[in-house]
PDB file of C-alpha atoms in Angstrom:
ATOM      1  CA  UNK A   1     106.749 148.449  45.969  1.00 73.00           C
ATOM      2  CA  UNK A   2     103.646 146.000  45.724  1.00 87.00           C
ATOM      3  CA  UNK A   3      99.801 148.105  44.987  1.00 93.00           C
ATOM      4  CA  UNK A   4      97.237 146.292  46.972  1.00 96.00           C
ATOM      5  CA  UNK A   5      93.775 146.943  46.450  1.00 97.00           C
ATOM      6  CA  UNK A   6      91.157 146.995  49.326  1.00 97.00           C
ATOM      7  CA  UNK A   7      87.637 146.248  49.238  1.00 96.00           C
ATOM      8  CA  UNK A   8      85.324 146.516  51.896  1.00 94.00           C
ATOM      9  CA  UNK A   9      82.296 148.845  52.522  1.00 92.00           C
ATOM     10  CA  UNK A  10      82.770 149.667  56.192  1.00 92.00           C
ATOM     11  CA  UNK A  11      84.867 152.875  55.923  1.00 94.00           C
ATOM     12  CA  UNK A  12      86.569 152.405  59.208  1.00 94.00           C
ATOM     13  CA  UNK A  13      87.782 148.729  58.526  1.00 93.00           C
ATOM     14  CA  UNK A  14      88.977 149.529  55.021  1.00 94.00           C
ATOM     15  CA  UNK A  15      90.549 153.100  56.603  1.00 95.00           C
ATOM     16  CA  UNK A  16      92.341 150.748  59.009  1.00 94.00           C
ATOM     17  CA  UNK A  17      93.200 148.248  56.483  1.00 95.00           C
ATOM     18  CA  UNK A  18      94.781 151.236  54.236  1.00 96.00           C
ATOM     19  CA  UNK A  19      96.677 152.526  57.103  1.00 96.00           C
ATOM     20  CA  UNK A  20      97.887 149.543  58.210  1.00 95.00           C
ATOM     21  CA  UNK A  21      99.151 148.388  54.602  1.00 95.00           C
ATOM     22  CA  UNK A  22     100.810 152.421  53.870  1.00 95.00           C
ATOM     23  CA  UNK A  23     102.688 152.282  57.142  1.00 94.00           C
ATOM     24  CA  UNK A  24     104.048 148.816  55.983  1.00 93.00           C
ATOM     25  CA  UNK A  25     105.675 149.864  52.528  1.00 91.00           C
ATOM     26  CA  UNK A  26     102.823 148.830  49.978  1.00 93.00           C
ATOM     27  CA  UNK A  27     100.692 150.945  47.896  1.00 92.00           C
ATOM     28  CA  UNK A  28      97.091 150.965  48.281  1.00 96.00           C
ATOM     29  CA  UNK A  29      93.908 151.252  46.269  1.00 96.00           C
ATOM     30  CA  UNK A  30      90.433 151.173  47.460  1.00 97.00           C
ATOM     31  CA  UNK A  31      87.078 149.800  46.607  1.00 96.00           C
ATOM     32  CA  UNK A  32      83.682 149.525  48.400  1.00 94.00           C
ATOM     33  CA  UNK A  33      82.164 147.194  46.506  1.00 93.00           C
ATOM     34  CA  UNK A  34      82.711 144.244  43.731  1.00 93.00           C
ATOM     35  CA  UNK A  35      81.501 146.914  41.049  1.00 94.00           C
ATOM     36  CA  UNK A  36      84.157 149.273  41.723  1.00 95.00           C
ATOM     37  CA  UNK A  37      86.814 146.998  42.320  1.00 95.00           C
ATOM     38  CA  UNK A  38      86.579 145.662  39.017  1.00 95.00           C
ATOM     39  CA  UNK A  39      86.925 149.105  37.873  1.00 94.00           C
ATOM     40  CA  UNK A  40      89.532 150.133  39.691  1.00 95.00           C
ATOM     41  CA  UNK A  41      91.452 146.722  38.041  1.00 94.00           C
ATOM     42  CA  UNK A  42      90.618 147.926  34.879  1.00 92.00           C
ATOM     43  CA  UNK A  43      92.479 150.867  35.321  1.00 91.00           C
ATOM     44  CA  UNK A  44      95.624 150.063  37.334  1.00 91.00           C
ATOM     45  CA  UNK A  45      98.443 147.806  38.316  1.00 89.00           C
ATOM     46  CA  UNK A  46      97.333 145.676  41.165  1.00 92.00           C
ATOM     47  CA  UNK A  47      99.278 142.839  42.677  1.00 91.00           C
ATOM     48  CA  UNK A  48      97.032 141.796  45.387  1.00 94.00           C
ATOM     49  CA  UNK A  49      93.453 142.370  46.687  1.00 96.00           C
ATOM     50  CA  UNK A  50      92.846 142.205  50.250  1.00 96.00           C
ATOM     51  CA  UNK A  51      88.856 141.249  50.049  1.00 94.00           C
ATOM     52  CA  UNK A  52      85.110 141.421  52.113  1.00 92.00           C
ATOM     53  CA  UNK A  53      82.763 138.894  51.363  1.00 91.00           C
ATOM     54  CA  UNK A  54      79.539 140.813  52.650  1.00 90.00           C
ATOM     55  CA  UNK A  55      79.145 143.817  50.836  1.00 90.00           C
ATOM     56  CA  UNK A  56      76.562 145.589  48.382  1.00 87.00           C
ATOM     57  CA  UNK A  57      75.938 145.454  44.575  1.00 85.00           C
ATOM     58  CA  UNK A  58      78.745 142.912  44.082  1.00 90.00           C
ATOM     59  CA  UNK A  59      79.500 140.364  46.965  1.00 90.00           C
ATOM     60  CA  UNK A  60      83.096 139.121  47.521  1.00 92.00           C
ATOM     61  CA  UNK A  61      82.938 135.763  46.480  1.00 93.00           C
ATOM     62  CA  UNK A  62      81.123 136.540  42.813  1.00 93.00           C
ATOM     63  CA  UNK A  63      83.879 139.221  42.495  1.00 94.00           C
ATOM     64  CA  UNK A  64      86.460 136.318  42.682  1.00 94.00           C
ATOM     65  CA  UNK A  65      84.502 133.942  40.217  1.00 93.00           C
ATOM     66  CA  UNK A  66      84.025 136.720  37.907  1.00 94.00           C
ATOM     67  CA  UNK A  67      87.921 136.969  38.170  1.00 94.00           C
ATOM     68  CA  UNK A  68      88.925 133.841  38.006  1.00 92.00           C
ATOM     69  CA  UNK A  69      86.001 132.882  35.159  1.00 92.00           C
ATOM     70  CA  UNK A  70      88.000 135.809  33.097  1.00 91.00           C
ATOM     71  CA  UNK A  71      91.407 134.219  33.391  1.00 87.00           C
ATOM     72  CA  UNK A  72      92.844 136.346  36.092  1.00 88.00           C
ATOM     73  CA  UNK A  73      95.360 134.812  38.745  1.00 86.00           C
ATOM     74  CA  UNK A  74      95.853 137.631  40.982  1.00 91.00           C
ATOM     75  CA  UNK A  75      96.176 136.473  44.440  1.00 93.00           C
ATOM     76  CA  UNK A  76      93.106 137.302  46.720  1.00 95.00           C
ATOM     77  CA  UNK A  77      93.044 136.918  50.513  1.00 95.00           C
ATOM     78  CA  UNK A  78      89.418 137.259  52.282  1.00 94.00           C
ATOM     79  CA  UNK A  79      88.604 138.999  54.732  1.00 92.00           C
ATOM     80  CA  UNK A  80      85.273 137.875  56.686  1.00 88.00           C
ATOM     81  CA  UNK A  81      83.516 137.742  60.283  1.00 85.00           C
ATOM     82  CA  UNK A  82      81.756 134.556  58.416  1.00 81.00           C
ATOM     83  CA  UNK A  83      83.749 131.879  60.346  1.00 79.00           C
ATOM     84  CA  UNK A  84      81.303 128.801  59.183  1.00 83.00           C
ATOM     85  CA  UNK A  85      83.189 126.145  57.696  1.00 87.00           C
ATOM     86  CA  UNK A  86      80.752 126.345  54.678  1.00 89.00           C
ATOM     87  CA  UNK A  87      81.625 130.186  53.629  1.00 87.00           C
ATOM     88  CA  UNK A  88      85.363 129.254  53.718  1.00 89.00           C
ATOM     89  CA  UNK A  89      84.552 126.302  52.160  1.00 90.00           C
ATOM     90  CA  UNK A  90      82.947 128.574  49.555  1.00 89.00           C
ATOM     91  CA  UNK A  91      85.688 131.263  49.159  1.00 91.00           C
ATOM     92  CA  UNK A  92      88.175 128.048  47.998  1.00 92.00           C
ATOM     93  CA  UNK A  93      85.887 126.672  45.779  1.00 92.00           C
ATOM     94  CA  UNK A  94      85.314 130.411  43.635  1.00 92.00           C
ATOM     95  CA  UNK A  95      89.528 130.776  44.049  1.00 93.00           C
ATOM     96  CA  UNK A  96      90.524 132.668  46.769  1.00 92.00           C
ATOM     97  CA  UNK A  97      94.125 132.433  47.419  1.00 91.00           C
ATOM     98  CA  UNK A  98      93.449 132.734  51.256  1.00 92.00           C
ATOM     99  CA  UNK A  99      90.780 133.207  54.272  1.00 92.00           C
ATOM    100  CA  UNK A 100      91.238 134.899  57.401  1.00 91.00           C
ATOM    101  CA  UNK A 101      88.175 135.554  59.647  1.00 89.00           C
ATOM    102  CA  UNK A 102      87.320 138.854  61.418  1.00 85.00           C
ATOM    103  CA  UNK A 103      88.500 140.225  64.393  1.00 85.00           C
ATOM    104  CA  UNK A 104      92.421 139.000  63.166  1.00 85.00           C
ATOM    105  CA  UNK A 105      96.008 139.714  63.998  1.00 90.00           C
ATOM    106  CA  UNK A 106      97.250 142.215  62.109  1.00 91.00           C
ATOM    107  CA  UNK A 107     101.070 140.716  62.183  1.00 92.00           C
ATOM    108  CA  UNK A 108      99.316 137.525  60.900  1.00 92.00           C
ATOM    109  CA  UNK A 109      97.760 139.813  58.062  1.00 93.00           C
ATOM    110  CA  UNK A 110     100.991 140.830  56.892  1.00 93.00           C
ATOM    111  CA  UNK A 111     102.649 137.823  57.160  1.00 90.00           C
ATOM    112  CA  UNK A 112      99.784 136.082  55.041  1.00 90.00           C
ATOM    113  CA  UNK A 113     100.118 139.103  52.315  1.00 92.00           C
ATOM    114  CA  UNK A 114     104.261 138.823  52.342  1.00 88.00           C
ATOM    115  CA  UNK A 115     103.547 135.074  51.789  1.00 85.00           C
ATOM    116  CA  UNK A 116     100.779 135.209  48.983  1.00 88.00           C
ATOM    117  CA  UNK A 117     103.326 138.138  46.904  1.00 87.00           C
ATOM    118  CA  UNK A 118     106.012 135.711  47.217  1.00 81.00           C
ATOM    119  CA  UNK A 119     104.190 133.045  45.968  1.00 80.00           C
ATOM    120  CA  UNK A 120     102.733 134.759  43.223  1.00 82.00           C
ATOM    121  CA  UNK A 121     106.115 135.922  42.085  1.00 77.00           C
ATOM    122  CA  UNK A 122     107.523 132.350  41.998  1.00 72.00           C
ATOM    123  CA  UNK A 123     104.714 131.889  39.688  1.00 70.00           C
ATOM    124  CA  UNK A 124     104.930 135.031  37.181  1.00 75.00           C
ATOM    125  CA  UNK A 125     108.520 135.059  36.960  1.00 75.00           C
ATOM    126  CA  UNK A 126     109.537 131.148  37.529  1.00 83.00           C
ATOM    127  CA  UNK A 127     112.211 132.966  40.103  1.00 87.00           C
ATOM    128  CA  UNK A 128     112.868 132.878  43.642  1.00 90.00           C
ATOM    129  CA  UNK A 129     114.493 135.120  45.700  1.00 91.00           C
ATOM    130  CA  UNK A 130     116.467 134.481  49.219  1.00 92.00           C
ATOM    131  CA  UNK A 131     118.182 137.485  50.302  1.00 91.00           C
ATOM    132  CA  UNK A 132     121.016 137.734  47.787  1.00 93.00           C
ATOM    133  CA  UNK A 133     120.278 134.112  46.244  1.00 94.00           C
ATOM    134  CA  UNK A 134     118.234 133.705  43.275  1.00 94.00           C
ATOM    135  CA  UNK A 135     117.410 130.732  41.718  1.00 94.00           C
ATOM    136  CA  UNK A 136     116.153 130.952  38.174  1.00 93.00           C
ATOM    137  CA  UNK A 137     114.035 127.777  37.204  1.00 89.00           C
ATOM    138  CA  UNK A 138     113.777 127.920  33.786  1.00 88.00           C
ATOM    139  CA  UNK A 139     117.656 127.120  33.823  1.00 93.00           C
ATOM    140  CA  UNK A 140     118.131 125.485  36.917  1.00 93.00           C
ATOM    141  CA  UNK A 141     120.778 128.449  37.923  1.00 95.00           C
ATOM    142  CA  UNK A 142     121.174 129.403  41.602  1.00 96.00           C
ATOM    143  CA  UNK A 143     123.217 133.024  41.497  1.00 96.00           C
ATOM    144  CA  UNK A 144     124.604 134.084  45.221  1.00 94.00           C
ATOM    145  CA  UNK A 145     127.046 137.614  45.400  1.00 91.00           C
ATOM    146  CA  UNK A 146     129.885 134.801  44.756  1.00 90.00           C
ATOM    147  CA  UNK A 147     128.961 132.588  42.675  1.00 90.00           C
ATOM    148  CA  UNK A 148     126.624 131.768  39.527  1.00 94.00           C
ATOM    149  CA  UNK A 149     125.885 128.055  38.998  1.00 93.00           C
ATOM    150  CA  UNK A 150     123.627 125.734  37.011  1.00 96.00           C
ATOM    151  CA  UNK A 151     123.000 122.635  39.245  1.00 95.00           C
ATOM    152  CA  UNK A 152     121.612 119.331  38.677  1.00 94.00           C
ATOM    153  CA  UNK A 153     117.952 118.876  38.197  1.00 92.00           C
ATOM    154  CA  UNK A 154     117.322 117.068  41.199  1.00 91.00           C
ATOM    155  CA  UNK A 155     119.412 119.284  43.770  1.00 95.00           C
ATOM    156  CA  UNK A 156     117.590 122.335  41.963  1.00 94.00           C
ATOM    157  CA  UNK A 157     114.155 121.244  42.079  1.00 91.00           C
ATOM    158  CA  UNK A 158     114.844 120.092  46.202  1.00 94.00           C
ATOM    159  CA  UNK A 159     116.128 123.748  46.772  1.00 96.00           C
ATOM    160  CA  UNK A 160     113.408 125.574  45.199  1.00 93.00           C
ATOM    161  CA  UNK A 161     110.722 123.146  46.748  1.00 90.00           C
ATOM    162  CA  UNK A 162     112.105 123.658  50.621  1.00 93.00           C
ATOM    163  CA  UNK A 163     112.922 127.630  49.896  1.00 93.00           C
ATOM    164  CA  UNK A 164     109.040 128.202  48.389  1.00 88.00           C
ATOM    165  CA  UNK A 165     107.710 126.869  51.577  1.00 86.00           C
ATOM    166  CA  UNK A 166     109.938 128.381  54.411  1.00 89.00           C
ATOM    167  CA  UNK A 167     109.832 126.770  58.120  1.00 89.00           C
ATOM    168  CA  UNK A 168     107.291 123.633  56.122  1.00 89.00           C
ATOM    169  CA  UNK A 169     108.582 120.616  57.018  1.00 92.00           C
ATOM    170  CA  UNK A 170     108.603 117.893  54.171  1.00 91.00           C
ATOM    171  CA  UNK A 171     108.904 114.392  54.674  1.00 91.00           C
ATOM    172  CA  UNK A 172     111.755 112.448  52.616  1.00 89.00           C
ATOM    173  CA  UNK A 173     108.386 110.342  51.404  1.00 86.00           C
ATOM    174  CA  UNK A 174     107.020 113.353  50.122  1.00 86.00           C
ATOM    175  CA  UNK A 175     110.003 115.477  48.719  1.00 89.00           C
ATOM    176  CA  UNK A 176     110.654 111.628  46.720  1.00 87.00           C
ATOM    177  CA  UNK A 177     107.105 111.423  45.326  1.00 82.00           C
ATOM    178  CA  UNK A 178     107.730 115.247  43.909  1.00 80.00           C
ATOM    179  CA  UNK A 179     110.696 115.675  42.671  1.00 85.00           C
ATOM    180  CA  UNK A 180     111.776 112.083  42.037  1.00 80.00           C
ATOM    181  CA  UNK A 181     108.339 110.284  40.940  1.00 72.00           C
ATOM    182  CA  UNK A 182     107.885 107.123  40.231  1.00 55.00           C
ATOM    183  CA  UNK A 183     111.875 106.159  39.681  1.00 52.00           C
ATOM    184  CA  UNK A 184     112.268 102.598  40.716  1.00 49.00           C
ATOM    185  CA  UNK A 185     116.121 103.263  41.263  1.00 63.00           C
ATOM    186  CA  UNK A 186     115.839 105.641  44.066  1.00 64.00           C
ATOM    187  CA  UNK A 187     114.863 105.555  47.662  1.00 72.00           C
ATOM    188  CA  UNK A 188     114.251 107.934  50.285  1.00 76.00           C
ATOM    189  CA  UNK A 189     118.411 107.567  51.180  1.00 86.00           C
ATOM    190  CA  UNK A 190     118.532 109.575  47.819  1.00 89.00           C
ATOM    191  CA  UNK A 191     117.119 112.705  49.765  1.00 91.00           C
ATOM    192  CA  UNK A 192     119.779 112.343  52.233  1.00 93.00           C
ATOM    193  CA  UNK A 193     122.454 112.220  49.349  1.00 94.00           C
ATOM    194  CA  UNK A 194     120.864 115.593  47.960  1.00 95.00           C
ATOM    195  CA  UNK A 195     120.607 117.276  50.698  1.00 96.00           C
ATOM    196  CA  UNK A 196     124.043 116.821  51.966  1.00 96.00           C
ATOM    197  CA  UNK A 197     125.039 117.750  48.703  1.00 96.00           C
ATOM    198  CA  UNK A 198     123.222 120.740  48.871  1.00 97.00           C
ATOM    199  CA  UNK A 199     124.481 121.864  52.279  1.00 96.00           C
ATOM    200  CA  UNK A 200     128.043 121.249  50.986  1.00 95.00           C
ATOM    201  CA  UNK A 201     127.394 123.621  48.026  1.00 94.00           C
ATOM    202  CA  UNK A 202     126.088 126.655  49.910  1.00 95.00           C
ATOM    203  CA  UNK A 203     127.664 126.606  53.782  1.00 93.00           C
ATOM    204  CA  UNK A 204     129.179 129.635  53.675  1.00 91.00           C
ATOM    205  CA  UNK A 205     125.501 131.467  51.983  1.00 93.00           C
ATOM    206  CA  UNK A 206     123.992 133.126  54.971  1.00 94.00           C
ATOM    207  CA  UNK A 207     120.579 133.515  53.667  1.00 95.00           C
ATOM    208  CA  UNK A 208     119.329 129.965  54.152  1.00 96.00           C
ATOM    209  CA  UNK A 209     119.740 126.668  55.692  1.00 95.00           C
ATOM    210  CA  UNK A 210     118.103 123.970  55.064  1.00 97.00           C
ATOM    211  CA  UNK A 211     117.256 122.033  58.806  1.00 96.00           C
ATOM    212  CA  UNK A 212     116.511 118.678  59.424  1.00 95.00           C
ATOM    213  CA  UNK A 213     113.361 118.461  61.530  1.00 91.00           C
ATOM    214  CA  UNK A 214     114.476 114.777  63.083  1.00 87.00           C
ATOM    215  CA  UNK A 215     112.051 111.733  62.879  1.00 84.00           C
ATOM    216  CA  UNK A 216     110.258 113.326  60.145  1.00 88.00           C
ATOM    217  CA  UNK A 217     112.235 114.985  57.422  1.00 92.00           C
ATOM    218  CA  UNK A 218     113.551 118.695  56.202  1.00 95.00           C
ATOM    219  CA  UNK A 219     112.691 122.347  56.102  1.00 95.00           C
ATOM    220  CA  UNK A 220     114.120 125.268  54.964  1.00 95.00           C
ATOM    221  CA  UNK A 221     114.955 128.316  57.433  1.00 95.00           C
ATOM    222  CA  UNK A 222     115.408 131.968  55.648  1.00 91.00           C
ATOM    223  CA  UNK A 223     117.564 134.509  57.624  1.00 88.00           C
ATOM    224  CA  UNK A 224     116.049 137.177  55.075  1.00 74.00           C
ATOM    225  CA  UNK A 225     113.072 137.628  56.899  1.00 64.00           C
TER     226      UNK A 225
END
């Protein structure tokens, strides 16, 4: 279960926010200004922070340059009614993870939260997750309940690109550039090869599938979700 802090001064927002996030599965924590949010990291497990920008003492945005000037990665979505193109400019530049402007969706909230944890677990752990796949960078392994395998570099570094961005589709220029570089000897037919390949390997895994999105290249679909 993930612990999400909350900051925000406005008691009914952040009682909202709170409710919202219990009634969803994740811990919370709470904080009504930059001040005690830094507190309240010094003294617990936090994998989020679900942040105001306009608040007393300690503003949002200095809270995540003090952060990020200390060394810390943990993944911080904003909050804000400040819609100007310059504040969310701002909240980028000081290392926000993510910006979503007040009033918002609350299914959108949750979906940007689910994405930002995943994300931020690729990154810790150098693993990924797909239902009852894993795939293990650090040696190239994908594990499924039948199976344990070490593929080639190139299948395994397609697979983890398409399955980190679910439903983003990637054209066969851009998935070349990535994982293939500058290598005179391939083409963009060499993404067709892979991919084929990598449909082959896992048709009968009903976690993913990797779609072709025609004219413009390919995306991976999760059924985990």
């Amino acid at each position: 279960m993930f612990d999400i802090l909350v900051v925000e001064d406005d008691k009914n927002t952040r009682k909202l926010l709170t409710t919202i996030l219990k009634n969803h599965g994740y811990n919370t924590l709470e904080a009504t200004n930059g001040e005690e949010a830094l507190d309240v990291l010094d003294h617990n497990h936090v994998d989020l922070m679900v942040l105001d920008v306009m608040m007393p003492r300690m503003d949002g945005f200095e809270l995540t340059k003090t952060l990020r000037d200390g060394g810390s990665q943990l993944p911080i979505l904003i909050l804000s009614a400040k819609q100007n193109v310059v504040d969310i400019k701002q909240g980028f530049l000081v290392g926000i993870d993510d910006y979503l402007t007040k009033p918002f969706d609350f299914d959108v909230l949750l979906l940007r939260i689910k994405a930002l944890l995943r994300r931020s677990k690729i990154v810790t752990e150098n693993k990924l997750t797909v239902g009852n796949v894993e795939l293990d960078y650090n040696s190239y392994t994908v594990t499924t309940p039948t199976f344990s395998e070490q593929l080639p570099q190139k299948e395994f570094l397609l697979l983890f690109k398409l399955l980190s961005y679910p439903n983003v589709v990637f054209t066969r220029l851009q998935l070349m550039d990535e994982i293939w570089g500058m290598d005179a000897e391939s083409d963009e037919h060499t993404v067709n090869v892979h991919i084929n390949r990598l449909r082959t390997r896992f048709a009968d895994t009903p976690d993913f599938e990797i779609v072709t999105a025609r004219g413009l290249g390919y995306k991976a679909v999760r059924h985990d979700e």
